[in-house]
PDB file of C-alpha atoms in Angstrom:
ATOM      1  CA  UNK A   1     -12.467 -57.542  -7.746  1.00  0.00           C
ATOM      2  CA  UNK A   2     -12.200 -53.949  -6.609  1.00  0.00           C
ATOM      3  CA  UNK A   3     -13.346 -51.172  -8.898  1.00  0.00           C
ATOM      4  CA  UNK A   4     -11.505 -47.918  -9.356  1.00  0.00           C
ATOM      5  CA  UNK A   5     -13.485 -44.843  -8.314  1.00  0.00           C
ATOM      6  CA  UNK A   6     -15.022 -42.871 -11.184  1.00  0.00           C
ATOM      7  CA  UNK A   7     -12.810 -40.178 -12.663  1.00  0.00           C
ATOM      8  CA  UNK A   8     -13.917 -36.600 -12.031  1.00  0.00           C
ATOM      9  CA  UNK A   9     -13.480 -35.224 -15.554  1.00  0.00           C
ATOM     10  CA  UNK A  10     -14.050 -31.596 -14.514  1.00  0.00           C
ATOM     11  CA  UNK A  11     -11.384 -31.875 -11.825  1.00  0.00           C
ATOM     12  CA  UNK A  12      -8.897 -33.325 -14.313  1.00  0.00           C
ATOM     13  CA  UNK A  13      -9.613 -30.542 -16.786  1.00  0.00           C
ATOM     14  CA  UNK A  14      -9.013 -27.867 -14.144  1.00  0.00           C
ATOM     15  CA  UNK A  15      -5.773 -29.464 -13.004  1.00  0.00           C
ATOM     16  CA  UNK A  16      -4.509 -29.535 -16.596  1.00  0.00           C
ATOM     17  CA  UNK A  17      -5.379 -25.875 -17.092  1.00  0.00           C
ATOM     18  CA  UNK A  18      -2.220 -24.546 -15.454  1.00  0.00           C
ATOM     19  CA  UNK A  19       0.019 -26.584 -17.762  1.00  0.00           C
ATOM     20  CA  UNK A  20      -2.058 -26.367 -20.939  1.00  0.00           C
ATOM     21  CA  UNK A  21      -0.397 -25.089 -24.151  1.00  0.00           C
ATOM     22  CA  UNK A  22      -0.642 -21.322 -24.331  1.00  0.00           C
ATOM     23  CA  UNK A  23      -1.116 -21.001 -20.583  1.00  0.00           C
ATOM     24  CA  UNK A  24       1.948 -19.680 -18.709  1.00  0.00           C
ATOM     25  CA  UNK A  25       3.712 -22.559 -17.004  1.00  0.00           C
ATOM     26  CA  UNK A  26       4.282 -21.802 -13.343  1.00  0.00           C
ATOM     27  CA  UNK A  27       6.065 -23.669 -10.614  1.00  0.00           C
ATOM     28  CA  UNK A  28       4.257 -24.707  -7.450  1.00  0.00           C
ATOM     29  CA  UNK A  29       5.918 -21.828  -5.591  1.00  0.00           C
ATOM     30  CA  UNK A  30       4.819 -19.345  -8.270  1.00  0.00           C
ATOM     31  CA  UNK A  31       1.221 -20.517  -7.959  1.00  0.00           C
ATOM     32  CA  UNK A  32       1.298 -20.061  -4.170  1.00  0.00           C
ATOM     33  CA  UNK A  33       2.747 -16.579  -4.584  1.00  0.00           C
ATOM     34  CA  UNK A  34       0.050 -15.746  -7.143  1.00  0.00           C
ATOM     35  CA  UNK A  35      -2.558 -16.849  -4.627  1.00  0.00           C
ATOM     36  CA  UNK A  36      -1.107 -14.587  -1.934  1.00  0.00           C
ATOM     37  CA  UNK A  37      -0.744 -11.708  -4.401  1.00  0.00           C
ATOM     38  CA  UNK A  38      -4.481 -11.883  -5.051  1.00  0.00           C
ATOM     39  CA  UNK A  39      -4.975 -10.123  -1.704  1.00  0.00           C
ATOM     40  CA  UNK A  40      -2.663  -7.212  -2.562  1.00  0.00           C
ATOM     41  CA  UNK A  41      -5.141  -5.252  -4.684  1.00  0.00           C
ATOM     42  CA  UNK A  42      -7.594  -4.235  -1.971  1.00  0.00           C
ATOM     43  CA  UNK A  43      -6.753  -6.327   1.077  1.00  0.00           C
ATOM     44  CA  UNK A  44     -10.361  -7.452   1.508  1.00  0.00           C
ATOM     45  CA  UNK A  45     -11.618 -10.995   2.266  1.00  0.00           C
ATOM     46  CA  UNK A  46     -12.047 -13.053  -0.910  1.00  0.00           C
ATOM     47  CA  UNK A  47     -14.030 -16.091  -1.985  1.00  0.00           C
ATOM     48  CA  UNK A  48     -12.268 -18.998  -3.677  1.00  0.00           C
ATOM     49  CA  UNK A  49     -13.682 -17.896  -7.030  1.00  0.00           C
ATOM     50  CA  UNK A  50     -12.335 -14.359  -6.561  1.00  0.00           C
ATOM     51  CA  UNK A  51      -8.904 -15.693  -5.586  1.00  0.00           C
ATOM     52  CA  UNK A  52      -8.867 -18.024  -8.596  1.00  0.00           C
ATOM     53  CA  UNK A  53      -9.760 -15.176 -10.955  1.00  0.00           C
ATOM     54  CA  UNK A  54      -7.186 -12.750  -9.548  1.00  0.00           C
ATOM     55  CA  UNK A  55      -4.431 -15.386  -9.373  1.00  0.00           C
ATOM     56  CA  UNK A  56      -5.338 -16.839 -12.793  1.00  0.00           C
ATOM     57  CA  UNK A  57      -5.622 -20.338 -11.333  1.00  0.00           C
ATOM     58  CA  UNK A  58      -8.188 -23.068 -11.732  1.00  0.00           C
ATOM     59  CA  UNK A  59     -10.740 -23.371  -8.953  1.00  0.00           C
ATOM     60  CA  UNK A  60      -9.447 -26.841  -8.039  1.00  0.00           C
ATOM     61  CA  UNK A  61      -5.858 -25.621  -7.760  1.00  0.00           C
ATOM     62  CA  UNK A  62      -6.983 -22.584  -5.766  1.00  0.00           C
ATOM     63  CA  UNK A  63      -8.945 -24.753  -3.332  1.00  0.00           C
ATOM     64  CA  UNK A  64      -5.963 -27.065  -2.788  1.00  0.00           C
ATOM     65  CA  UNK A  65      -3.429 -24.254  -2.346  1.00  0.00           C
ATOM     66  CA  UNK A  66      -5.719 -22.211  -0.081  1.00  0.00           C
ATOM     67  CA  UNK A  67      -6.183 -25.279   2.129  1.00  0.00           C
ATOM     68  CA  UNK A  68      -2.412 -25.835   2.338  1.00  0.00           C
ATOM     69  CA  UNK A  69      -1.632 -22.168   3.052  1.00  0.00           C
ATOM     70  CA  UNK A  70      -4.367 -22.087   5.699  1.00  0.00           C
ATOM     71  CA  UNK A  71      -2.952 -25.204   7.387  1.00  0.00           C
ATOM     72  CA  UNK A  72       0.451 -23.464   7.453  1.00  0.00           C
ATOM     73  CA  UNK A  73      -1.215 -20.471   9.102  1.00  0.00           C
ATOM     74  CA  UNK A  74      -1.058 -17.923   6.286  1.00  0.00           C
ATOM     75  CA  UNK A  75      -4.806 -17.609   5.673  1.00  0.00           C
ATOM     76  CA  UNK A  76      -7.868 -17.240   7.872  1.00  0.00           C
ATOM     77  CA  UNK A  77     -11.553 -17.796   7.161  1.00  0.00           C
ATOM     78  CA  UNK A  78     -14.109 -15.193   8.196  1.00  0.00           C
ATOM     79  CA  UNK A  79     -17.669 -15.865   9.323  1.00  0.00           C
ATOM     80  CA  UNK A  80     -18.901 -15.845   5.732  1.00  0.00           C
ATOM     81  CA  UNK A  81     -16.363 -18.411   4.575  1.00  0.00           C
ATOM     82  CA  UNK A  82     -14.146 -15.910   2.757  1.00  0.00           C
ATOM     83  CA  UNK A  83     -10.366 -16.027   2.943  1.00  0.00           C
ATOM     84  CA  UNK A  84      -8.097 -13.280   4.280  1.00  0.00           C
ATOM     85  CA  UNK A  85      -4.410 -12.995   5.108  1.00  0.00           C
ATOM     86  CA  UNK A  86      -3.542 -14.022   8.639  1.00  0.00           C
ATOM     87  CA  UNK A  87      -1.471 -12.254  11.261  1.00  0.00           C
ATOM     88  CA  UNK A  88       1.355 -14.648  10.484  1.00  0.00           C
ATOM     89  CA  UNK A  89       1.965 -12.828   7.193  1.00  0.00           C
ATOM     90  CA  UNK A  90       2.228  -9.498   9.029  1.00  0.00           C
ATOM     91  CA  UNK A  91       4.533 -11.019  11.640  1.00  0.00           C
ATOM     92  CA  UNK A  92       6.872 -12.314   8.928  1.00  0.00           C
ATOM     93  CA  UNK A  93       6.869  -8.948   7.168  1.00  0.00           C
ATOM     94  CA  UNK A  94       7.440  -7.041  10.415  1.00  0.00           C
ATOM     95  CA  UNK A  95      10.445  -9.181  11.238  1.00  0.00           C
ATOM     96  CA  UNK A  96      12.166  -8.756   7.910  1.00  0.00           C
ATOM     97  CA  UNK A  97      11.301  -5.607   5.967  1.00  0.00           C
ATOM     98  CA  UNK A  98      12.992  -2.253   6.225  1.00  0.00           C
ATOM     99  CA  UNK A  99       9.752  -0.499   5.308  1.00  0.00           C
ATOM    100  CA  UNK A 100       7.967  -1.775   8.395  1.00  0.00           C
ATOM    101  CA  UNK A 101      10.902  -0.826  10.605  1.00  0.00           C
ATOM    102  CA  UNK A 102      10.602   2.701   9.225  1.00  0.00           C
ATOM    103  CA  UNK A 103       6.891   2.544   9.975  1.00  0.00           C
ATOM    104  CA  UNK A 104       7.591   1.688  13.605  1.00  0.00           C
ATOM    105  CA  UNK A 105      10.002   4.621  13.908  1.00  0.00           C
ATOM    106  CA  UNK A 106       7.492   6.987  12.322  1.00  0.00           C
ATOM    107  CA  UNK A 107       4.363   5.839  14.125  1.00  0.00           C
ATOM    108  CA  UNK A 108       4.604   8.076  17.248  1.00  0.00           C
ATOM    109  CA  UNK A 109       5.126  11.137  15.038  1.00  0.00           C
ATOM    110  CA  UNK A 110       2.223  10.192  12.771  1.00  0.00           C
ATOM    111  CA  UNK A 111      -0.018   9.765  15.806  1.00  0.00           C
ATOM    112  CA  UNK A 112       0.981  13.226  17.028  1.00  0.00           C
ATOM    113  CA  UNK A 113       0.251  14.779  13.625  1.00  0.00           C
ATOM    114  CA  UNK A 114      -3.131  13.071  13.435  1.00  0.00           C
ATOM    115  CA  UNK A 115      -4.084  14.267  16.924  1.00  0.00           C
ATOM    116  CA  UNK A 116      -3.008  17.828  16.196  1.00  0.00           C
ATOM    117  CA  UNK A 117      -4.862  18.088  12.890  1.00  0.00           C
ATOM    118  CA  UNK A 118      -7.732  15.591  13.112  1.00  0.00           C
ATOM    119  CA  UNK A 119      -6.919  14.623   9.526  1.00  0.00           C
ATOM    120  CA  UNK A 120      -6.039  11.354   7.844  1.00  0.00           C
ATOM    121  CA  UNK A 121      -2.238  11.134   7.816  1.00  0.00           C
ATOM    122  CA  UNK A 122      -0.051   8.634   6.035  1.00  0.00           C
ATOM    123  CA  UNK A 123       3.479   7.381   5.497  1.00  0.00           C
ATOM    124  CA  UNK A 124       4.315   6.373   1.939  1.00  0.00           C
ATOM    125  CA  UNK A 125       6.997   4.779  -0.227  1.00  0.00           C
ATOM    126  CA  UNK A 126       7.311   4.326  -3.961  1.00  0.00           C
ATOM    127  CA  UNK A 127       6.469   0.937  -5.432  1.00  0.00           C
ATOM    128  CA  UNK A 128       7.125   1.031  -9.164  1.00  0.00           C
ATOM    129  CA  UNK A 129       4.675   3.457 -10.760  1.00  0.00           C
ATOM    130  CA  UNK A 130       2.594   3.708  -7.589  1.00  0.00           C
ATOM    131  CA  UNK A 131       2.769   5.179  -4.134  1.00  0.00           C
ATOM    132  CA  UNK A 132       2.225   2.540  -1.442  1.00  0.00           C
ATOM    133  CA  UNK A 133       1.042   3.400   2.058  1.00  0.00           C
ATOM    134  CA  UNK A 134       3.121   1.939   4.892  1.00  0.00           C
ATOM    135  CA  UNK A 135       0.671   3.443   7.363  1.00  0.00           C
ATOM    136  CA  UNK A 136      -2.545   5.456   7.317  1.00  0.00           C
ATOM    137  CA  UNK A 137      -4.129   6.856  10.471  1.00  0.00           C
ATOM    138  CA  UNK A 138      -7.668   7.977   9.759  1.00  0.00           C
ATOM    139  CA  UNK A 139     -10.148  10.187  11.523  1.00  0.00           C
ATOM    140  CA  UNK A 140     -12.920   7.730  10.560  1.00  0.00           C
ATOM    141  CA  UNK A 141     -12.200   3.998  10.995  1.00  0.00           C
ATOM    142  CA  UNK A 142     -14.779   2.881   8.422  1.00  0.00           C
ATOM    143  CA  UNK A 143     -12.804   4.236   5.463  1.00  0.00           C
ATOM    144  CA  UNK A 144     -12.369   1.576   2.772  1.00  0.00           C
ATOM    145  CA  UNK A 145     -10.427   3.338   0.006  1.00  0.00           C
ATOM    146  CA  UNK A 146      -6.863   2.876  -1.202  1.00  0.00           C
ATOM    147  CA  UNK A 147      -5.445   5.203   1.449  1.00  0.00           C
ATOM    148  CA  UNK A 148      -4.827   2.326   3.863  1.00  0.00           C
ATOM    149  CA  UNK A 149      -1.824   0.301   4.915  1.00  0.00           C
ATOM    150  CA  UNK A 150      -0.684  -1.529   1.783  1.00  0.00           C
ATOM    151  CA  UNK A 151      -2.972   0.509  -0.504  1.00  0.00           C
ATOM    152  CA  UNK A 152      -1.661   1.966  -3.739  1.00  0.00           C
ATOM    153  CA  UNK A 153      -2.381   4.872  -6.057  1.00  0.00           C
ATOM    154  CA  UNK A 154      -0.526   6.283  -9.090  1.00  0.00           C
ATOM    155  CA  UNK A 155       2.290   8.632  -8.145  1.00  0.00           C
ATOM    156  CA  UNK A 156       0.867  11.708  -9.907  1.00  0.00           C
ATOM    157  CA  UNK A 157      -2.478  11.783  -8.041  1.00  0.00           C
ATOM    158  CA  UNK A 158      -1.191  11.960  -4.460  1.00  0.00           C
ATOM    159  CA  UNK A 159       0.969  14.553  -2.733  1.00  0.00           C
ATOM    160  CA  UNK A 160       3.217  11.893  -1.193  1.00  0.00           C
ATOM    161  CA  UNK A 161       3.603  10.131  -4.540  1.00  0.00           C
ATOM    162  CA  UNK A 162       4.491  13.322  -6.353  1.00  0.00           C
ATOM    163  CA  UNK A 163       6.984  14.271  -3.611  1.00  0.00           C
ATOM    164  CA  UNK A 164       8.722  10.916  -4.032  1.00  0.00           C
ATOM    165  CA  UNK A 165       8.821  11.432  -7.792  1.00  0.00           C
ATOM    166  CA  UNK A 166      10.074  15.008  -7.325  1.00  0.00           C
ATOM    167  CA  UNK A 167      13.130  13.812  -5.423  1.00  0.00           C
ATOM    168  CA  UNK A 168      13.986  11.102  -7.941  1.00  0.00           C
ATOM    169  CA  UNK A 169      16.239  11.659 -10.949  1.00  0.00           C
ATOM    170  CA  UNK A 170      15.058  13.711 -13.916  1.00  0.00           C
ATOM    171  CA  UNK A 171      15.269  10.578 -16.047  1.00  0.00           C
ATOM    172  CA  UNK A 172      12.917   8.702 -13.702  1.00  0.00           C
ATOM    173  CA  UNK A 173      10.530  11.648 -13.747  1.00  0.00           C
ATOM    174  CA  UNK A 174      10.495  11.793 -17.538  1.00  0.00           C
ATOM    175  CA  UNK A 175      10.012   8.033 -17.848  1.00  0.00           C
ATOM    176  CA  UNK A 176       7.008   8.147 -15.528  1.00  0.00           C
ATOM    177  CA  UNK A 177       5.460  11.206 -17.163  1.00  0.00           C
ATOM    178  CA  UNK A 178       5.860   9.591 -20.592  1.00  0.00           C
ATOM    179  CA  UNK A 179       3.422   6.833 -19.597  1.00  0.00           C
ATOM    180  CA  UNK A 180      -0.372   7.287 -19.949  1.00  0.00           C
ATOM    181  CA  UNK A 181      -1.456   9.093 -16.774  1.00  0.00           C
ATOM    182  CA  UNK A 182      -4.882   8.251 -15.411  1.00  0.00           C
ATOM    183  CA  UNK A 183      -7.264  11.145 -14.816  1.00  0.00           C
ATOM    184  CA  UNK A 184      -9.532  10.732 -11.767  1.00  0.00           C
ATOM    185  CA  UNK A 185     -11.215  14.143 -11.798  1.00  0.00           C
ATOM    186  CA  UNK A 186     -11.189  17.251 -13.959  1.00  0.00           C
ATOM    187  CA  UNK A 187      -8.564  18.606 -11.534  1.00  0.00           C
ATOM    188  CA  UNK A 188      -6.132  15.693 -12.005  1.00  0.00           C
ATOM    189  CA  UNK A 189      -2.962  17.063 -13.562  1.00  0.00           C
ATOM    190  CA  UNK A 190      -1.561  14.899 -16.347  1.00  0.00           C
ATOM    191  CA  UNK A 191       0.488  17.381 -18.413  1.00  0.00           C
ATOM    192  CA  UNK A 192       4.218  16.909 -17.840  1.00  0.00           C
ATOM    193  CA  UNK A 193       4.848  20.670 -17.818  1.00  0.00           C
ATOM    194  CA  UNK A 194       2.393  21.215 -14.955  1.00  0.00           C
ATOM    195  CA  UNK A 195       3.700  18.258 -12.962  1.00  0.00           C
ATOM    196  CA  UNK A 196       7.332  19.301 -13.438  1.00  0.00           C
ATOM    197  CA  UNK A 197       6.436  22.774 -12.174  1.00  0.00           C
ATOM    198  CA  UNK A 198       4.838  21.305  -9.035  1.00  0.00           C
ATOM    199  CA  UNK A 199       7.798  18.981  -8.445  1.00  0.00           C
ATOM    200  CA  UNK A 200      10.354  21.753  -8.934  1.00  0.00           C
ATOM    201  CA  UNK A 201       8.542  23.828  -6.299  1.00  0.00           C
ATOM    202  CA  UNK A 202       8.546  20.843  -3.935  1.00  0.00           C
ATOM    203  CA  UNK A 203      12.294  20.451  -4.314  1.00  0.00           C
ATOM    204  CA  UNK A 204      12.710  24.138  -3.544  1.00  0.00           C
ATOM    205  CA  UNK A 205      10.235  24.457  -0.652  1.00  0.00           C
ATOM    206  CA  UNK A 206      10.285  20.952   0.836  1.00  0.00           C
ATOM    207  CA  UNK A 207       6.484  20.737   0.783  1.00  0.00           C
ATOM    208  CA  UNK A 208       3.909  19.830  -1.873  1.00  0.00           C
ATOM    209  CA  UNK A 209       0.166  20.434  -2.068  1.00  0.00           C
ATOM    210  CA  UNK A 210      -2.197  18.719  -4.502  1.00  0.00           C
ATOM    211  CA  UNK A 211      -5.907  19.559  -4.734  1.00  0.00           C
ATOM    212  CA  UNK A 212      -8.706  17.492  -6.228  1.00  0.00           C
ATOM    213  CA  UNK A 213      -6.468  14.961  -7.981  1.00  0.00           C
ATOM    214  CA  UNK A 214      -8.322  11.877  -6.689  1.00  0.00           C
ATOM    215  CA  UNK A 215     -11.568  13.418  -5.417  1.00  0.00           C
ATOM    216  CA  UNK A 216     -12.805  16.876  -6.332  1.00  0.00           C
ATOM    217  CA  UNK A 217     -13.606  17.765  -2.729  1.00  0.00           C
ATOM    218  CA  UNK A 218     -10.310  16.717  -1.172  1.00  0.00           C
ATOM    219  CA  UNK A 219      -6.664  17.635  -1.243  1.00  0.00           C
ATOM    220  CA  UNK A 220      -3.397  16.432   0.220  1.00  0.00           C
ATOM    221  CA  UNK A 221      -0.145  17.920   1.418  1.00  0.00           C
ATOM    222  CA  UNK A 222       3.165  16.087   1.820  1.00  0.00           C
ATOM    223  CA  UNK A 223       6.833  16.446   2.708  1.00  0.00           C
ATOM    224  CA  UNK A 224       9.865  14.238   1.988  1.00  0.00           C
ATOM    225  CA  UNK A 225      11.522  12.078   4.648  1.00  0.00           C
ATOM    226  CA  UNK A 226      15.184  11.568   3.677  1.00  0.00           C
ATOM    227  CA  UNK A 227      17.373   8.791   5.053  1.00  0.00           C
ATOM    228  CA  UNK A 228      20.713   9.309   6.783  1.00  0.00           C
ATOM    229  CA  UNK A 229      22.412   9.829   3.384  1.00  0.00           C
ATOM    230  CA  UNK A 230      19.867  12.373   2.228  1.00  0.00           C
ATOM    231  CA  UNK A 231      18.053  10.076  -0.197  1.00  0.00           C
ATOM    232  CA  UNK A 232      14.291  10.585  -0.286  1.00  0.00           C
ATOM    233  CA  UNK A 233      12.529   7.224  -0.295  1.00  0.00           C
ATOM    234  CA  UNK A 234       9.720   7.986   2.183  1.00  0.00           C
ATOM    235  CA  UNK A 235       7.126  10.765   2.412  1.00  0.00           C
ATOM    236  CA  UNK A 236       4.621  11.845   5.049  1.00  0.00           C
ATOM    237  CA  UNK A 237       1.297  13.389   4.121  1.00  0.00           C
ATOM    238  CA  UNK A 238      -2.098  14.586   5.324  1.00  0.00           C
ATOM    239  CA  UNK A 239      -5.463  14.535   3.530  1.00  0.00           C
ATOM    240  CA  UNK A 240      -8.095  17.222   4.043  1.00  0.00           C
ATOM    241  CA  UNK A 241     -11.624  17.945   2.840  1.00  0.00           C
ATOM    242  CA  UNK A 242     -12.344  21.312   1.257  1.00  0.00           C
ATOM    243  CA  UNK A 243     -15.647  21.585   3.140  1.00  0.00           C
ATOM    244  CA  UNK A 244     -13.801  21.765   6.475  1.00  0.00           C
ATOM    245  CA  UNK A 245     -11.509  24.564   7.657  1.00  0.00           C
ATOM    246  CA  UNK A 246      -7.871  23.665   7.186  1.00  0.00           C
ATOM    247  CA  UNK A 247      -6.012  23.172  10.489  1.00  0.00           C
ATOM    248  CA  UNK A 248      -3.919  26.214  11.355  1.00  0.00           C
ATOM    249  CA  UNK A 249      -0.338  25.900  10.156  1.00  0.00           C
ATOM    250  CA  UNK A 250      -0.906  22.562   8.382  1.00  0.00           C
ATOM    251  CA  UNK A 251       2.110  22.830   6.029  1.00  0.00           C
ATOM    252  CA  UNK A 252       4.422  23.588   8.953  1.00  0.00           C
ATOM    253  CA  UNK A 253       3.003  20.681  10.967  1.00  0.00           C
ATOM    254  CA  UNK A 254       3.540  18.221   8.100  1.00  0.00           C
ATOM    255  CA  UNK A 255       7.036  19.534   7.460  1.00  0.00           C
ATOM    256  CA  UNK A 256       7.958  19.312  11.166  1.00  0.00           C
ATOM    257  CA  UNK A 257       6.652  15.742  11.316  1.00  0.00           C
ATOM    258  CA  UNK A 258       8.728  14.764   8.287  1.00  0.00           C
ATOM    259  CA  UNK A 259      11.835  16.248   9.892  1.00  0.00           C
ATOM    260  CA  UNK A 260      11.251  14.387  13.158  1.00  0.00           C
ATOM    261  CA  UNK A 261      10.826  11.104  11.321  1.00  0.00           C
ATOM    262  CA  UNK A 262      13.996  11.800   9.298  1.00  0.00           C
ATOM    263  CA  UNK A 263      15.866  12.464  12.537  1.00  0.00           C
ATOM    264  CA  UNK A 264      14.582   9.208  14.005  1.00  0.00           C
ATOM    265  CA  UNK A 265      15.736   7.365  10.896  1.00  0.00           C
ATOM    266  CA  UNK A 266      19.227   8.813  11.099  1.00  0.00           C
ATOM    267  CA  UNK A 267      19.535   7.908  14.781  1.00  0.00           C
ATOM    268  CA  UNK A 268      18.047   4.435  14.141  1.00  0.00           C
ATOM    269  CA  UNK A 269      17.460   3.480  17.783  1.00  0.00           C
ATOM    270  CA  UNK A 270      16.797  -0.133  18.648  1.00  0.00           C
ATOM    271  CA  UNK A 271      13.144  -0.250  19.586  1.00  0.00           C
ATOM    272  CA  UNK A 272      12.166  -2.212  22.665  1.00  0.00           C
ATOM    273  CA  UNK A 273       9.257  -4.613  21.912  1.00  0.00           C
ATOM    274  CA  UNK A 274       7.300  -2.884  24.685  1.00  0.00           C
ATOM    275  CA  UNK A 275       7.759   0.429  22.879  1.00  0.00           C
ATOM    276  CA  UNK A 276       6.456  -1.063  19.642  1.00  0.00           C
ATOM    277  CA  UNK A 277       3.417  -2.483  21.468  1.00  0.00           C
ATOM    278  CA  UNK A 278       2.786   0.895  23.110  1.00  0.00           C
ATOM    279  CA  UNK A 279       3.061   2.770  19.789  1.00  0.00           C
ATOM    280  CA  UNK A 280       0.607   0.404  18.155  1.00  0.00           C
ATOM    281  CA  UNK A 281      -1.866   0.682  21.011  1.00  0.00           C
ATOM    282  CA  UNK A 282      -1.658   4.489  20.938  1.00  0.00           C
ATOM    283  CA  UNK A 283      -2.397   4.416  17.222  1.00  0.00           C
ATOM    284  CA  UNK A 284      -5.395   2.161  17.821  1.00  0.00           C
ATOM    285  CA  UNK A 285      -3.762  -0.750  16.003  1.00  0.00           C
ATOM    286  CA  UNK A 286      -4.125  -3.268  18.828  1.00  0.00           C
TER     287      UNK A 286
END
C-alpha cells in the first residue's frame, strides 16, 4: 500500500494567501504582471523575498512565477542568485512602444548634447504624477539614482517634469499642484504660486531652469519637444553641478537639441536597423 507524501503545511498556507478573505483576489495574469512590476521602482536585481514583498505575493507563488517567467526568457539570474529583467523585455518594448521609437529618433541629438556639454542629459515623458526618463546619458557610468532609463521623479522637482506640466492644460496643472508635493531640499518649490510663475515663464521662453530641487548642489535645465501637431509630450534636459562652471551657452544648446528632436519627430523617418545599432553604440549602450 503506497503512502501519500506528507503535506507541506507552510506551502499550503502560502498558496492560500493570495485568495484569502480580505486579500485582493488576482488572476494568474495579474500576479505575473505584479511580479514584473516589482522591478519598475529601481530597476535593480532583486531576491525572491524582495520580489514577493514588492509584488505582495507569497514566497511560494513568487518562486513558481519567477521560475516560469525565467523559462519563458523574461528574467535572468545574476552571479549572486538575484533576479533581473532580461533583454527579451526590452526587445518586446522596443518593437511596440511609441516612446522607445521617439528615443531612437532622439538618441543622436542627445549624444551630441552630452558631448558638447559633458553633462548628464535626458529625454523624458510624463507618467501620471511623475516624469519618466526614456533615456539618460551620463558623464559618469556608475550613477545609480533615479535619473536613468525608466527612472521616475515627481514632476515638480525636475526641469523636464515641470516643462511637461507647463505645457499641459491649466486644469491638469491645478490638479497636480493640489496634491501634497514632496520637498527634497530647502530649495524645492512646493507653493503653487511659485510653480505657476516658473511654468508661465517656460511657456513664454521655451526653456526652464530649476535649481536645487532634488539636490542642493545641482540644477537642471529643460526644453519642450512638441510632436508634429504641436503637442508637448516629451522634454529634453541637462543636469549640472553648481561646483562646476556651466558650459557656455547651455540654455541655447538644450533648446537647439529640443528643436532638432522635434524636427526629427515631424519627419518620422524609417530608421534602418543598422542606424539604430550605430546610434546605440555611439551612446555606449552596446
